[in-house]
Backbone atoms as SQL, in Angstrom:
CREATE TABLE atoms (id INTEGER PRIMARY KEY, chain TEXT, resi INTEGER, resn TEXT, atom TEXT, x REAL, y REAL, z REAL);
INSERT INTO atoms VALUES
  (1, 'A', 1, 'VAL', 'N', -8.219, -10.011, -5.797),
  (2, 'A', 1, 'VAL', 'CA', -7.821, -8.615, -5.685),
  (3, 'A', 1, 'VAL', 'C', -8.951, -7.710, -6.166),
  (4, 'A', 2, 'GLY', 'N', -9.536, -8.036, -7.289),
  (5, 'A', 2, 'GLY', 'CA', -10.664, -7.267, -7.799),
  (6, 'A', 2, 'GLY', 'C', -10.230, -6.044, -8.583),
  (7, 'A', 3, 'PRO', 'N', -11.152, -5.479, -9.371),
  (8, 'A', 3, 'PRO', 'CA', -10.831, -4.332, -10.231),
  (9, 'A', 3, 'PRO', 'C', -10.282, -3.127, -9.464),
  (10, 'A', 4, 'MET', 'N', -10.895, -2.785, -8.334),
  (11, 'A', 4, 'MET', 'CA', -10.416, -1.632, -7.572),
  (12, 'A', 4, 'MET', 'C', -9.036, -1.907, -6.988),
  (13, 'A', 5, 'GLY', 'N', -8.796, -3.139, -6.552),
  (14, 'A', 5, 'GLY', 'CA', -7.479, -3.494, -6.031),
  (15, 'A', 5, 'GLY', 'C', -6.404, -3.386, -7.103),
  (16, 'A', 6, 'TYR', 'N', -6.705, -3.869, -8.307),
  (17, 'A', 6, 'TYR', 'CA', -5.743, -3.749, -9.407),
  (18, 'A', 6, 'TYR', 'C', -5.484, -2.285, -9.751),
  (19, 'A', 7, 'GLN', 'N', -6.527, -1.463, -9.694),
  (20, 'A', 7, 'GLN', 'CA', -6.376, -0.037, -9.972),
  (21, 'A', 7, 'GLN', 'C', -5.466, 0.611, -8.919),
  (22, 'A', 8, 'TRP', 'N', -5.676, 0.242, -7.664),
  (23, 'A', 8, 'TRP', 'CA', -4.848, 0.777, -6.588),
  (24, 'A', 8, 'TRP', 'C', -3.391, 0.347, -6.771),
  (25, 'A', 9, 'ILE', 'N', -3.183, -0.919, -7.085),
  (26, 'A', 9, 'ILE', 'CA', -1.824, -1.438, -7.282),
  (27, 'A', 9, 'ILE', 'C', -1.145, -0.752, -8.464),
  (28, 'A', 10, 'ALA', 'N', -1.879, -0.559, -9.557),
  (29, 'A', 10, 'ALA', 'CA', -1.311, 0.138, -10.723),
  (30, 'A', 10, 'ALA', 'C', -0.892, 1.557, -10.340),
  (31, 'A', 11, 'GLY', 'N', -1.726, 2.233, -9.551),
  (32, 'A', 11, 'GLY', 'CA', -1.374, 3.576, -9.089),
  (33, 'A', 11, 'GLY', 'C', -0.135, 3.575, -8.223),
  (34, 'A', 12, 'MET', 'N', -0.009, 2.569, -7.353),
  (35, 'A', 12, 'MET', 'CA', 1.168, 2.455, -6.497),
  (36, 'A', 12, 'MET', 'C', 2.429, 2.300, -7.346),
  (37, 'A', 13, 'TYR', 'N', 2.373, 1.425, -8.349),
  (38, 'A', 13, 'TYR', 'CA', 3.547, 1.221, -9.202),
  (39, 'A', 13, 'TYR', 'C', 3.856, 2.464, -10.038),
  (40, 'A', 14, 'ARG', 'N', 2.833, 3.194, -10.480),
  (41, 'A', 14, 'ARG', 'CA', 3.084, 4.442, -11.212),
  (42, 'A', 14, 'ARG', 'C', 3.786, 5.449, -10.301),
  (43, 'A', 15, 'ALA', 'N', 3.359, 5.537, -9.043),
  (44, 'A', 15, 'ALA', 'CA', 4.008, 6.447, -8.094),
  (45, 'A', 15, 'ALA', 'C', 5.472, 6.055, -7.880),
  (46, 'A', 16, 'ILE', 'N', 5.727, 4.769, -7.755),
  (47, 'A', 16, 'ILE', 'CA', 7.102, 4.295, -7.588),
  (48, 'A', 16, 'ILE', 'C', 7.933, 4.653, -8.820),
  (49, 'A', 17, 'ALA', 'N', 7.350, 4.480, -10.016),
  (50, 'A', 17, 'ALA', 'CA', 8.059, 4.808, -11.261),
  (51, 'A', 17, 'ALA', 'C', 8.413, 6.287, -11.307),
  (52, 'A', 18, 'VAL', 'N', 7.516, 7.148, -10.871),
  (53, 'A', 18, 'VAL', 'CA', 7.792, 8.594, -10.860),
  (54, 'A', 18, 'VAL', 'C', 8.952, 8.897, -9.918),
  (55, 'A', 19, 'LEU', 'N', 8.964, 8.283, -8.758),
  (56, 'A', 19, 'LEU', 'CA', 10.082, 8.489, -7.835),
  (57, 'A', 19, 'LEU', 'C', 11.407, 8.067, -8.473),
  (58, 'A', 20, 'ALA', 'N', 11.401, 6.934, -9.147),
  (59, 'A', 20, 'ALA', 'CA', 12.614, 6.455, -9.819),
  (60, 'A', 20, 'ALA', 'C', 13.027, 7.408, -10.944),
  (61, 'A', 21, 'GLU', 'N', 12.049, 7.890, -11.701),
  (62, 'A', 21, 'GLU', 'CA', 12.343, 8.844, -12.784),
  (63, 'A', 21, 'GLU', 'C', 12.956, 10.132, -12.249),
  (64, 'A', 22, 'GLU', 'N', 12.636, 10.485, -11.008),
  (65, 'A', 22, 'GLU', 'CA', 13.197, 11.676, -10.374),
  (66, 'A', 22, 'GLU', 'C', 14.603, 11.420, -9.835),
  (67, 'A', 23, 'GLY', 'N', 15.117, 10.206, -10.048),
  (68, 'A', 23, 'GLY', 'CA', 16.470, 9.880, -9.638),
  (69, 'A', 23, 'GLY', 'C', 16.600, 9.342, -8.230),
  (70, 'A', 24, 'LEU', 'N', 15.472, 9.021, -7.611),
  (71, 'A', 24, 'LEU', 'CA', 15.513, 8.482, -6.258),
  (72, 'A', 24, 'LEU', 'C', 15.662, 6.965, -6.290),
  (73, 'A', 25, 'ASP', 'N', 16.447, 6.451, -5.369),
  (74, 'A', 25, 'ASP', 'CA', 16.550, 5.007, -5.199),
  (75, 'A', 25, 'ASP', 'C', 15.393, 4.571, -4.306),
  (76, 'A', 26, 'VAL', 'N', 14.621, 3.603, -4.772),
  (77, 'A', 26, 'VAL', 'CA', 13.427, 3.157, -4.058),
  (78, 'A', 26, 'VAL', 'C', 13.539, 1.658, -3.803),
  (79, 'A', 27, 'ILE', 'N', 13.255, 1.261, -2.576),
  (80, 'A', 27, 'ILE', 'CA', 13.179, -0.160, -2.243),
  (81, 'A', 27, 'ILE', 'C', 11.716, -0.475, -1.988),
  (82, 'A', 28, 'VAL', 'N', 11.202, -1.475, -2.697),
  (83, 'A', 28, 'VAL', 'CA', 9.804, -1.864, -2.563),
  (84, 'A', 28, 'VAL', 'C', 9.763, -3.305, -2.071),
  (85, 'A', 29, 'ASP', 'N', 9.090, -3.519, -0.972),
  (86, 'A', 29, 'ASP', 'CA', 8.904, -4.861, -0.419),
  (87, 'A', 29, 'ASP', 'C', 7.481, -5.272, -0.766),
  (88, 'A', 30, 'ASP', 'N', 7.340, -6.168, -1.720),
  (89, 'A', 30, 'ASP', 'CA', 6.014, -6.564, -2.194),
  (90, 'A', 30, 'ASP', 'C', 6.007, -8.064, -2.441),
  (91, 'A', 31, 'VAL', 'N', 4.962, -8.715, -1.996),
  (92, 'A', 31, 'VAL', 'CA', 4.779, -10.136, -2.259),
  (93, 'A', 31, 'VAL', 'C', 3.862, -10.247, -3.470),
  (94, 'A', 32, 'ILE', 'N', 4.449, -10.562, -4.612),
  (95, 'A', 32, 'ILE', 'CA', 3.677, -10.624, -5.852),
  (96, 'A', 32, 'ILE', 'C', 3.255, -12.066, -6.087),
  (97, 'A', 33, 'TYR', 'N', 2.030, -12.367, -5.706),
  (98, 'A', 33, 'TYR', 'CA', 1.494, -13.726, -5.835),
  (99, 'A', 33, 'TYR', 'C', 0.464, -13.823, -6.960),
  (100, 'A', 34, 'ASP', 'N', 0.168, -12.704, -7.601),
  (101, 'A', 34, 'ASP', 'CA', -0.866, -12.620, -8.627),
  (102, 'A', 34, 'ASP', 'C', -0.189, -12.246, -9.953),
  (103, 'A', 35, 'GLN', 'N', -0.357, -13.064, -10.971),
  (104, 'A', 35, 'GLN', 'CA', 0.311, -12.821, -12.248),
  (105, 'A', 35, 'GLN', 'C', -0.128, -11.506, -12.901),
  (106, 'A', 36, 'HIS', 'N', -1.350, -11.089, -12.661),
  (107, 'A', 36, 'HIS', 'CA', -1.796, -9.803, -13.204),
  (108, 'A', 36, 'HIS', 'C', -1.053, -8.653, -12.525),
  (109, 'A', 37, 'VAL', 'N', -0.808, -8.770, -11.231),
  (110, 'A', 37, 'VAL', 'CA', -0.045, -7.752, -10.512),
  (111, 'A', 37, 'VAL', 'C', 1.386, -7.712, -11.039),
  (112, 'A', 38, 'LEU', 'N', 1.984, -8.873, -11.275),
  (113, 'A', 38, 'LEU', 'CA', 3.337, -8.907, -11.847),
  (114, 'A', 38, 'LEU', 'C', 3.348, -8.215, -13.197),
  (115, 'A', 39, 'LYS', 'N', 2.337, -8.469, -14.016),
  (116, 'A', 39, 'LYS', 'CA', 2.257, -7.836, -15.336),
  (117, 'A', 39, 'LYS', 'C', 2.165, -6.317, -15.196),
  (118, 'A', 40, 'ILE', 'N', 1.371, -5.845, -14.243),
  (119, 'A', 40, 'ILE', 'CA', 1.261, -4.405, -14.009),
  (120, 'A', 40, 'ILE', 'C', 2.628, -3.826, -13.630),
  (121, 'A', 41, 'ALA', 'N', 3.323, -4.492, -12.720),
  (122, 'A', 41, 'ALA', 'CA', 4.641, -4.024, -12.283),
  (123, 'A', 41, 'ALA', 'C', 5.616, -3.982, -13.450),
  (124, 'A', 42, 'VAL', 'N', 5.651, -5.050, -14.222),
  (125, 'A', 42, 'VAL', 'CA', 6.595, -5.152, -15.342),
  (126, 'A', 42, 'VAL', 'C', 6.307, -4.095, -16.409),
  (127, 'A', 43, 'GLN', 'N', 5.035, -3.813, -16.658),
  (128, 'A', 43, 'GLN', 'CA', 4.674, -2.813, -17.664),
  (129, 'A', 43, 'GLN', 'C', 4.883, -1.383, -17.175),
  (130, 'A', 44, 'THR', 'N', 4.822, -1.179, -15.871),
  (131, 'A', 44, 'THR', 'CA', 4.838, 0.172, -15.321),
  (132, 'A', 44, 'THR', 'C', 6.219, 0.656, -14.909),
  (133, 'A', 45, 'LEU', 'N', 6.986, -0.202, -14.279),
  (134, 'A', 45, 'LEU', 'CA', 8.283, 0.209, -13.741),
  (135, 'A', 45, 'LEU', 'C', 9.358, 0.185, -14.823),
  (136, 'A', 46, 'PRO', 'N', 10.329, 1.084, -14.744),
  (137, 'A', 46, 'PRO', 'CA', 11.400, 1.125, -15.751),
  (138, 'A', 46, 'PRO', 'C', 12.292, -0.115, -15.651),
  (139, 'A', 47, 'ALA', 'N', 12.188, -0.993, -16.627),
  (140, 'A', 47, 'ALA', 'CA', 12.836, -2.309, -16.569),
  (141, 'A', 47, 'ALA', 'C', 14.330, -2.234, -16.281),
  (142, 'A', 48, 'GLN', 'N', 15.008, -1.240, -16.842),
  (143, 'A', 48, 'GLN', 'CA', 16.457, -1.156, -16.662),
  (144, 'A', 48, 'GLN', 'C', 16.849, -0.667, -15.272),
  (145, 'A', 49, 'GLN', 'N', 15.869, -0.201, -14.494),
  (146, 'A', 49, 'GLN', 'CA', 16.172, 0.318, -13.163),
  (147, 'A', 49, 'GLN', 'C', 15.682, -0.601, -12.050),
  (148, 'A', 50, 'VAL', 'N', 14.985, -1.668, -12.381),
  (149, 'A', 50, 'VAL', 'CA', 14.437, -2.559, -11.359),
  (150, 'A', 50, 'VAL', 'C', 15.382, -3.728, -11.141),
  (151, 'A', 51, 'PHE', 'N', 15.902, -3.835, -9.935),
  (152, 'A', 51, 'PHE', 'CA', 16.709, -4.980, -9.542),
  (153, 'A', 51, 'PHE', 'C', 15.765, -5.891, -8.766),
  (154, 'A', 52, 'PHE', 'N', 15.283, -6.936, -9.432),
  (155, 'A', 52, 'PHE', 'CA', 14.212, -7.785, -8.926),
  (156, 'A', 52, 'PHE', 'C', 14.805, -8.909, -8.098),
  (157, 'A', 53, 'VAL', 'N', 14.495, -8.915, -6.813),
  (158, 'A', 53, 'VAL', 'CA', 15.081, -9.878, -5.873),
  (159, 'A', 53, 'VAL', 'C', 14.000, -10.823, -5.375),
  (160, 'A', 54, 'GLY', 'N', 14.271, -12.090, -5.454),
  (161, 'A', 54, 'GLY', 'CA', 13.395, -13.114, -4.883),
  (162, 'A', 54, 'GLY', 'C', 13.922, -13.507, -3.512),
  (163, 'A', 55, 'ILE', 'N', 13.075, -13.364, -2.511),
  (164, 'A', 55, 'ILE', 'CA', 13.442, -13.770, -1.149),
  (165, 'A', 55, 'ILE', 'C', 12.745, -15.099, -0.897),
  (166, 'A', 56, 'ARG', 'N', 13.518, -16.137, -0.727),
  (167, 'A', 56, 'ARG', 'CA', 12.945, -17.483, -0.571),
  (168, 'A', 56, 'ARG', 'C', 13.200, -18.045, 0.816),
  (169, 'A', 57, 'CYS', 'N', 12.351, -18.976, 1.187),
  (170, 'A', 57, 'CYS', 'CA', 12.543, -19.793, 2.385),
  (171, 'A', 57, 'CYS', 'C', 11.605, -20.983, 2.249),
  (172, 'A', 58, 'PRO', 'N', 11.886, -22.077, 2.951),
  (173, 'A', 58, 'PRO', 'CA', 10.984, -23.231, 2.908),
  (174, 'A', 58, 'PRO', 'C', 9.616, -22.873, 3.511),
  (175, 'A', 59, 'LEU', 'N', 8.595, -23.607, 3.095),
  (176, 'A', 59, 'LEU', 'CA', 7.237, -23.371, 3.576),
  (177, 'A', 59, 'LEU', 'C', 7.165, -23.413, 5.101),
  (178, 'A', 60, 'GLU', 'N', 7.847, -24.363, 5.704),
  (179, 'A', 60, 'GLU', 'CA', 7.804, -24.488, 7.160),
  (180, 'A', 60, 'GLU', 'C', 8.303, -23.219, 7.847),
  (181, 'A', 61, 'VAL', 'N', 9.323, -22.612, 7.277),
  (182, 'A', 61, 'VAL', 'CA', 9.866, -21.368, 7.834),
  (183, 'A', 61, 'VAL', 'C', 8.853, -20.238, 7.659),
  (184, 'A', 62, 'ALA', 'N', 8.253, -20.146, 6.476),
  (185, 'A', 62, 'ALA', 'CA', 7.243, -19.107, 6.229),
  (186, 'A', 62, 'ALA', 'C', 6.062, -19.261, 7.186),
  (187, 'A', 63, 'GLU', 'N', 5.626, -20.499, 7.399),
  (188, 'A', 63, 'GLU', 'CA', 4.510, -20.727, 8.325),
  (189, 'A', 63, 'GLU', 'C', 4.897, -20.384, 9.761),
  (190, 'A', 64, 'GLY', 'N', 6.114, -20.698, 10.154),
  (191, 'A', 64, 'GLY', 'CA', 6.586, -20.353, 11.489),
  (192, 'A', 64, 'GLY', 'C', 6.634, -18.846, 11.690),
  (193, 'A', 65, 'ARG', 'N', 7.072, -18.122, 10.678),
  (194, 'A', 65, 'ARG', 'CA', 7.118, -16.657, 10.767),
  (195, 'A', 65, 'ARG', 'C', 5.700, -16.090, 10.830),
  (196, 'A', 66, 'GLU', 'N', 4.807, -16.663, 10.045),
  (197, 'A', 66, 'GLU', 'CA', 3.408, -16.227, 10.059),
  (198, 'A', 66, 'GLU', 'C', 2.829, -16.387, 11.464),
  (199, 'A', 67, 'GLN', 'N', 3.065, -17.510, 12.071),
  (200, 'A', 67, 'GLN', 'CA', 2.547, -17.788, 13.405),
  (201, 'A', 67, 'GLN', 'C', 3.186, -16.863, 14.443),
  (202, 'A', 68, 'ALA', 'N', 4.491, -16.635, 14.316),
  (203, 'A', 68, 'ALA', 'CA', 5.205, -15.793, 15.277),
  (204, 'A', 68, 'ALA', 'C', 4.727, -14.340, 15.226),
  (205, 'A', 69, 'ARG', 'N', 4.316, -13.885, 14.054),
  (206, 'A', 69, 'ARG', 'CA', 3.832, -12.501, 13.930),
  (207, 'A', 69, 'ARG', 'C', 2.526, -12.306, 14.682),
  (208, 'A', 70, 'GLY', 'N', 1.698, -13.337, 14.717),
  (209, 'A', 70, 'GLY', 'CA', 0.474, -13.269, 15.486),
  (210, 'A', 70, 'GLY', 'C', -0.642, -12.438, 14.874),
  (211, 'A', 71, 'ARG', 'N', -0.316, -11.434, 14.108),
  (212, 'A', 71, 'ARG', 'CA', -1.320, -10.541, 13.530),
  (213, 'A', 71, 'ARG', 'C', -1.816, -11.023, 12.168),
  (214, 'A', 72, 'ARG', 'N', -1.252, -12.061, 11.662),
  (215, 'A', 72, 'ARG', 'CA', -1.596, -12.553, 10.322),
  (216, 'A', 72, 'ARG', 'C', -2.662, -13.634, 10.395),
  (217, 'A', 73, 'ALA', 'N', -3.526, -13.641, 9.405),
  (218, 'A', 73, 'ALA', 'CA', -4.510, -14.721, 9.305),
  (219, 'A', 73, 'ALA', 'C', -3.765, -16.017, 9.011),
  (220, 'A', 74, 'LYS', 'N', -4.092, -17.055, 9.730),
  (221, 'A', 74, 'LYS', 'CA', -3.416, -18.341, 9.545),
  (222, 'A', 74, 'LYS', 'C', -3.726, -18.902, 8.159),
  (223, 'A', 75, 'GLY', 'N', -2.703, -19.433, 7.515),
  (224, 'A', 75, 'GLY', 'CA', -2.872, -20.083, 6.223),
  (225, 'A', 75, 'GLY', 'C', -2.388, -19.282, 5.034),
  (226, 'A', 76, 'GLY', 'N', -2.077, -18.012, 5.233),
  (227, 'A', 76, 'GLY', 'CA', -1.613, -17.184, 4.120),
  (228, 'A', 76, 'GLY', 'C', -0.306, -17.684, 3.516),
  (229, 'A', 77, 'ALA', 'N', 0.627, -18.043, 4.363),
  (230, 'A', 77, 'ALA', 'CA', 1.925, -18.524, 3.868),
  (231, 'A', 77, 'ALA', 'C', 1.736, -19.739, 2.965),
  (232, 'A', 78, 'ARG', 'N', 0.905, -20.681, 3.397),
  (233, 'A', 78, 'ARG', 'CA', 0.664, -21.889, 2.605),
  (234, 'A', 78, 'ARG', 'C', -0.104, -21.548, 1.317),
  (235, 'A', 79, 'THR', 'N', -1.100, -20.677, 1.439),
  (236, 'A', 79, 'THR', 'CA', -1.926, -20.318, 0.274),
  (237, 'A', 79, 'THR', 'C', -1.094, -19.691, -0.831),
  (238, 'A', 80, 'PHE', 'N', -0.187, -18.797, -0.461),
  (239, 'A', 80, 'PHE', 'CA', 0.562, -18.042, -1.468),
  (240, 'A', 80, 'PHE', 'C', 1.921, -18.641, -1.810),
  (241, 'A', 81, 'PHE', 'N', 2.356, -19.658, -1.068),
  (242, 'A', 81, 'PHE', 'CA', 3.714, -20.185, -1.213),
  (243, 'A', 81, 'PHE', 'C', 4.048, -20.586, -2.650),
  (244, 'A', 82, 'ASN', 'N', 3.176, -21.319, -3.307),
  (245, 'A', 82, 'ASN', 'CA', 3.462, -21.795, -4.669),
  (246, 'A', 82, 'ASN', 'C', 3.110, -20.780, -5.748),
  (247, 'A', 83, 'LEU', 'N', 2.653, -19.609, -5.355),
  (248, 'A', 83, 'LEU', 'CA', 2.277, -18.584, -6.327),
  (249, 'A', 83, 'LEU', 'C', 3.325, -17.481, -6.472),
  (250, 'A', 84, 'VAL', 'N', 4.078, -17.185, -5.420),
  (251, 'A', 84, 'VAL', 'CA', 4.942, -16.007, -5.439),
  (252, 'A', 84, 'VAL', 'C', 6.159, -16.117, -6.352),
  (253, 'A', 85, 'HIS', 'N', 6.653, -17.283, -6.600),
  (254, 'A', 85, 'HIS', 'CA', 7.859, -17.424, -7.422),
  (255, 'A', 85, 'HIS', 'C', 7.586, -18.146, -8.740),
  (256, 'A', 86, 'VAL', 'N', 6.330, -18.237, -9.128),
  (257, 'A', 86, 'VAL', 'CA', 5.965, -19.039, -10.293),
  (258, 'A', 86, 'VAL', 'C', 6.621, -18.529, -11.587),
  (259, 'A', 87, 'HIS', 'N', 6.870, -17.250, -11.689),
  (260, 'A', 87, 'HIS', 'CA', 7.493, -16.689, -12.904),
  (261, 'A', 87, 'HIS', 'C', 8.957, -17.077, -13.020),
  (262, 'A', 88, 'GLY', 'N', 9.639, -17.295, -11.908),
  (263, 'A', 88, 'GLY', 'CA', 10.983, -17.854, -11.878),
  (264, 'A', 88, 'GLY', 'C', 12.118, -16.983, -12.375),
  (265, 'A', 89, 'ILE', 'N', 11.897, -15.717, -12.658),
  (266, 'A', 89, 'ILE', 'CA', 12.960, -14.869, -13.190),
  (267, 'A', 89, 'ILE', 'C', 13.252, -13.753, -12.191),
  (268, 'A', 90, 'TYR', 'N', 14.502, -13.711, -11.736),
  (269, 'A', 90, 'TYR', 'CA', 14.963, -12.665, -10.825),
  (270, 'A', 90, 'TYR', 'C', 16.358, -12.226, -11.246),
  (271, 'A', 91, 'ASP', 'N', 16.747, -11.064, -10.780),
  (272, 'A', 91, 'ASP', 'CA', 18.137, -10.637, -10.933),
  (273, 'A', 91, 'ASP', 'C', 19.008, -11.291, -9.867),
  (274, 'A', 92, 'LEU', 'N', 18.385, -11.612, -8.729),
  (275, 'A', 92, 'LEU', 'CA', 19.098, -12.227, -7.621),
  (276, 'A', 92, 'LEU', 'C', 18.079, -12.927, -6.726),
  (277, 'A', 93, 'GLU', 'N', 18.472, -14.050, -6.149),
  (278, 'A', 93, 'GLU', 'CA', 17.642, -14.736, -5.165),
  (279, 'A', 93, 'GLU', 'C', 18.465, -14.935, -3.907),
  (280, 'A', 94, 'VAL', 'N', 17.814, -14.751, -2.763),
  (281, 'A', 94, 'VAL', 'CA', 18.459, -15.001, -1.480),
  (282, 'A', 94, 'VAL', 'C', 17.570, -15.928, -0.662),
  (283, 'A', 95, 'ASP', 'N', 18.188, -16.667, 0.246),
  (284, 'A', 95, 'ASP', 'CA', 17.469, -17.603, 1.099),
  (285, 'A', 95, 'ASP', 'C', 17.438, -17.040, 2.509),
  (286, 'A', 96, 'SER', 'N', 16.273, -16.564, 2.920),
  (287, 'A', 96, 'SER', 'CA', 16.165, -15.945, 4.241),
  (288, 'A', 96, 'SER', 'C', 16.090, -16.965, 5.368),
  (289, 'A', 97, 'ALA', 'N', 16.074, -18.248, 5.045),
  (290, 'A', 97, 'ALA', 'CA', 16.103, -19.283, 6.080),
  (291, 'A', 97, 'ALA', 'C', 17.531, -19.595, 6.505),
  (292, 'A', 98, 'THR', 'N', 18.467, -19.423, 5.591),
  (293, 'A', 98, 'THR', 'CA', 19.860, -19.754, 5.898),
  (294, 'A', 98, 'THR', 'C', 20.718, -18.522, 6.135),
  (295, 'A', 99, 'CYS', 'N', 20.164, -17.349, 5.850),
  (296, 'A', 99, 'CYS', 'CA', 20.912, -16.102, 6.031),
  (297, 'A', 99, 'CYS', 'C', 20.125, -15.154, 6.931),
  (298, 'A', 100, 'SER', 'N', 20.837, -14.405, 7.722),
  (299, 'A', 100, 'SER', 'CA', 20.201, -13.393, 8.563),
  (300, 'A', 100, 'SER', 'C', 19.716, -12.244, 7.676),
  (301, 'A', 101, 'PRO', 'N', 18.852, -11.384, 8.191),
  (302, 'A', 101, 'PRO', 'CA', 18.453, -10.216, 7.401),
  (303, 'A', 101, 'PRO', 'C', 19.653, -9.395, 6.917),
  (304, 'A', 102, 'MET', 'N', 20.662, -9.210, 7.772),
  (305, 'A', 102, 'MET', 'CA', 21.848, -8.447, 7.370),
  (306, 'A', 102, 'MET', 'C', 22.610, -9.173, 6.265),
  (307, 'A', 103, 'GLU', 'N', 22.731, -10.488, 6.368),
  (308, 'A', 103, 'GLU', 'CA', 23.419, -11.251, 5.317),
  (309, 'A', 103, 'GLU', 'C', 22.653, -11.160, 4.000),
  (310, 'A', 104, 'CYS', 'N', 21.329, -11.231, 4.054),
  (311, 'A', 104, 'CYS', 'CA', 20.523, -11.070, 2.834),
  (312, 'A', 104, 'CYS', 'C', 20.748, -9.685, 2.233),
  (313, 'A', 105, 'ALA', 'N', 20.740, -8.657, 3.101),
  (314, 'A', 105, 'ALA', 'CA', 20.963, -7.286, 2.627),
  (315, 'A', 105, 'ALA', 'C', 22.334, -7.146, 1.976),
  (316, 'A', 106, 'MET', 'N', 23.346, -7.763, 2.553),
  (317, 'A', 106, 'MET', 'CA', 24.697, -7.694, 1.977),
  (318, 'A', 106, 'MET', 'C', 24.763, -8.422, 0.643),
  (319, 'A', 107, 'GLN', 'N', 24.060, -9.556, 0.518),
  (320, 'A', 107, 'GLN', 'CA', 24.006, -10.257, -0.767),
  (321, 'A', 107, 'GLN', 'C', 23.346, -9.376, -1.827),
  (322, 'A', 108, 'ILE', 'N', 22.283, -8.695, -1.432),
  (323, 'A', 108, 'ILE', 'CA', 21.596, -7.800, -2.379),
  (324, 'A', 108, 'ILE', 'C', 22.514, -6.648, -2.775),
  (325, 'A', 109, 'LYS', 'N', 23.202, -6.061, -1.809),
  (326, 'A', 109, 'LYS', 'CA', 24.129, -4.966, -2.104),
  (327, 'A', 109, 'LYS', 'C', 25.210, -5.418, -3.081),
  (328, 'A', 110, 'LYS', 'N', 25.795, -6.591, -2.824),
  (329, 'A', 110, 'LYS', 'CA', 26.825, -7.129, -3.724),
  (330, 'A', 110, 'LYS', 'C', 26.242, -7.426, -5.099),
  (331, 'A', 111, 'GLY', 'N', 25.014, -7.938, -5.131),
  (332, 'A', 111, 'GLY', 'CA', 24.363, -8.216, -6.408),
  (333, 'A', 111, 'GLY', 'C', 24.136, -6.953, -7.215),
  (334, 'A', 112, 'LEU', 'N', 23.729, -5.888, -6.547),
  (335, 'A', 112, 'LEU', 'CA', 23.550, -4.601, -7.229),
  (336, 'A', 112, 'LEU', 'C', 24.866, -4.094, -7.804),
  (337, 'A', 113, 'GLN', 'N', 25.939, -4.253, -7.063),
  (338, 'A', 113, 'GLN', 'CA', 27.251, -3.808, -7.527),
  (339, 'A', 113, 'GLN', 'C', 27.747, -4.650, -8.695),
  (340, 'A', 114, 'ALA', 'N', 27.453, -5.936, -8.672),
  (341, 'A', 114, 'ALA', 'CA', 27.927, -6.851, -9.714),
  (342, 'A', 114, 'ALA', 'C', 27.094, -6.777, -10.987),
  (343, 'A', 115, 'LYS', 'N', 25.853, -6.342, -10.863),
  (344, 'A', 115, 'LYS', 'CA', 24.949, -6.324, -12.013),
  (345, 'A', 115, 'LYS', 'C', 24.315, -4.937, -12.134),
  (346, 'A', 116, 'PRO', 'N', 25.086, -3.955, -12.619),
  (347, 'A', 116, 'PRO', 'CA', 24.575, -2.579, -12.658),
  (348, 'A', 116, 'PRO', 'C', 23.393, -2.375, -13.605),
  (349, 'A', 117, 'THR', 'N', 23.219, -3.279, -14.561),
  (350, 'A', 117, 'THR', 'CA', 22.063, -3.208, -15.451),
  (351, 'A', 117, 'THR', 'C', 21.222, -4.454, -15.248),
  (352, 'A', 118, 'PRO', 'N', 20.182, -4.345, -14.433),
  (353, 'A', 118, 'PRO', 'CA', 19.337, -5.512, -14.178),
  (354, 'A', 118, 'PRO', 'C', 18.610, -5.965, -15.443),
  (355, 'A', 119, 'SER', 'N', 18.233, -7.241, -15.481),
  (356, 'A', 119, 'SER', 'CA', 17.601, -7.763, -16.697),
  (357, 'A', 119, 'SER', 'C', 16.297, -8.526, -16.457),
  (358, 'A', 120, 'ALA', 'N', 15.955, -8.818, -15.215),
  (359, 'A', 120, 'ALA', 'CA', 14.778, -9.650, -14.949),
  (360, 'A', 120, 'ALA', 'C', 13.505, -9.054, -15.526),
  (361, 'A', 121, 'PHE', 'N', 13.255, -7.763, -15.296),
  (362, 'A', 121, 'PHE', 'CA', 12.025, -7.155, -15.803),
  (363, 'A', 121, 'PHE', 'C', 12.020, -7.106, -17.324),
  (364, 'A', 122, 'SER', 'N', 13.177, -6.893, -17.934),
  (365, 'A', 122, 'SER', 'CA', 13.241, -6.922, -19.409),
  (366, 'A', 122, 'SER', 'C', 12.896, -8.317, -19.919),
  (367, 'A', 123, 'GLN', 'N', 13.393, -9.341, -19.254),
  (368, 'A', 123, 'GLN', 'CA', 13.073, -10.719, -19.648),
  (369, 'A', 123, 'GLN', 'C', 11.595, -11.015, -19.465),
  (370, 'A', 124, 'LEU', 'N', 11.033, -10.570, -18.351),
  (371, 'A', 124, 'LEU', 'CA', 9.594, -10.792, -18.102),
  (372, 'A', 124, 'LEU', 'C', 8.755, -10.022, -19.106),
  (373, 'A', 125, 'ARG', 'N', 9.171, -8.825, -19.455),
  (374, 'A', 125, 'ARG', 'CA', 8.451, -8.021, -20.443),
  (375, 'A', 125, 'ARG', 'C', 8.463, -8.710, -21.805),
  (376, 'A', 126, 'ALA', 'N', 9.587, -9.326, -22.150),
  (377, 'A', 126, 'ALA', 'CA', 9.707, -10.022, -23.444),
  (378, 'A', 126, 'ALA', 'C', 8.799, -11.236, -23.527),
  (379, 'A', 127, 'LEU', 'N', 8.416, -11.794, -22.393),
  (380, 'A', 127, 'LEU', 'CA', 7.534, -12.966, -22.377),
  (381, 'A', 127, 'LEU', 'C', 6.074, -12.621, -22.635),
  (382, 'A', 128, 'GLU', 'N', 5.734, -11.349, -22.526),
  (383, 'A', 128, 'GLU', 'CA', 4.333, -10.946, -22.692),
  (384, 'A', 128, 'GLU', 'C', 3.897, -11.037, -24.139);
């Protein structure tokens, strides 16, 4: 990622935090494969407001999706597969191989309703 990339990512998370502080609900789709990026997110975003969702699927499915998109450099799914979930702490996990996008969205909606105070970011922050 490099120093400038980390600076850009930190700025992105600060902007997201400001939106949340203004009372806006924000959905962020980010593949966090770098532990330093996760640390930036955990330190920057308001822990009590982040509902951290892990979207999982088997490697074969990720590689098939990568190939089907056509615009992606081959090998990214395999390169990042064992890095994205290494921290292992989420408020909710869904399996996008066995559920449709709508089913995943409904699981997330139900998870938000069932867990009004998320804890994953607080747990990750405590590990630092």
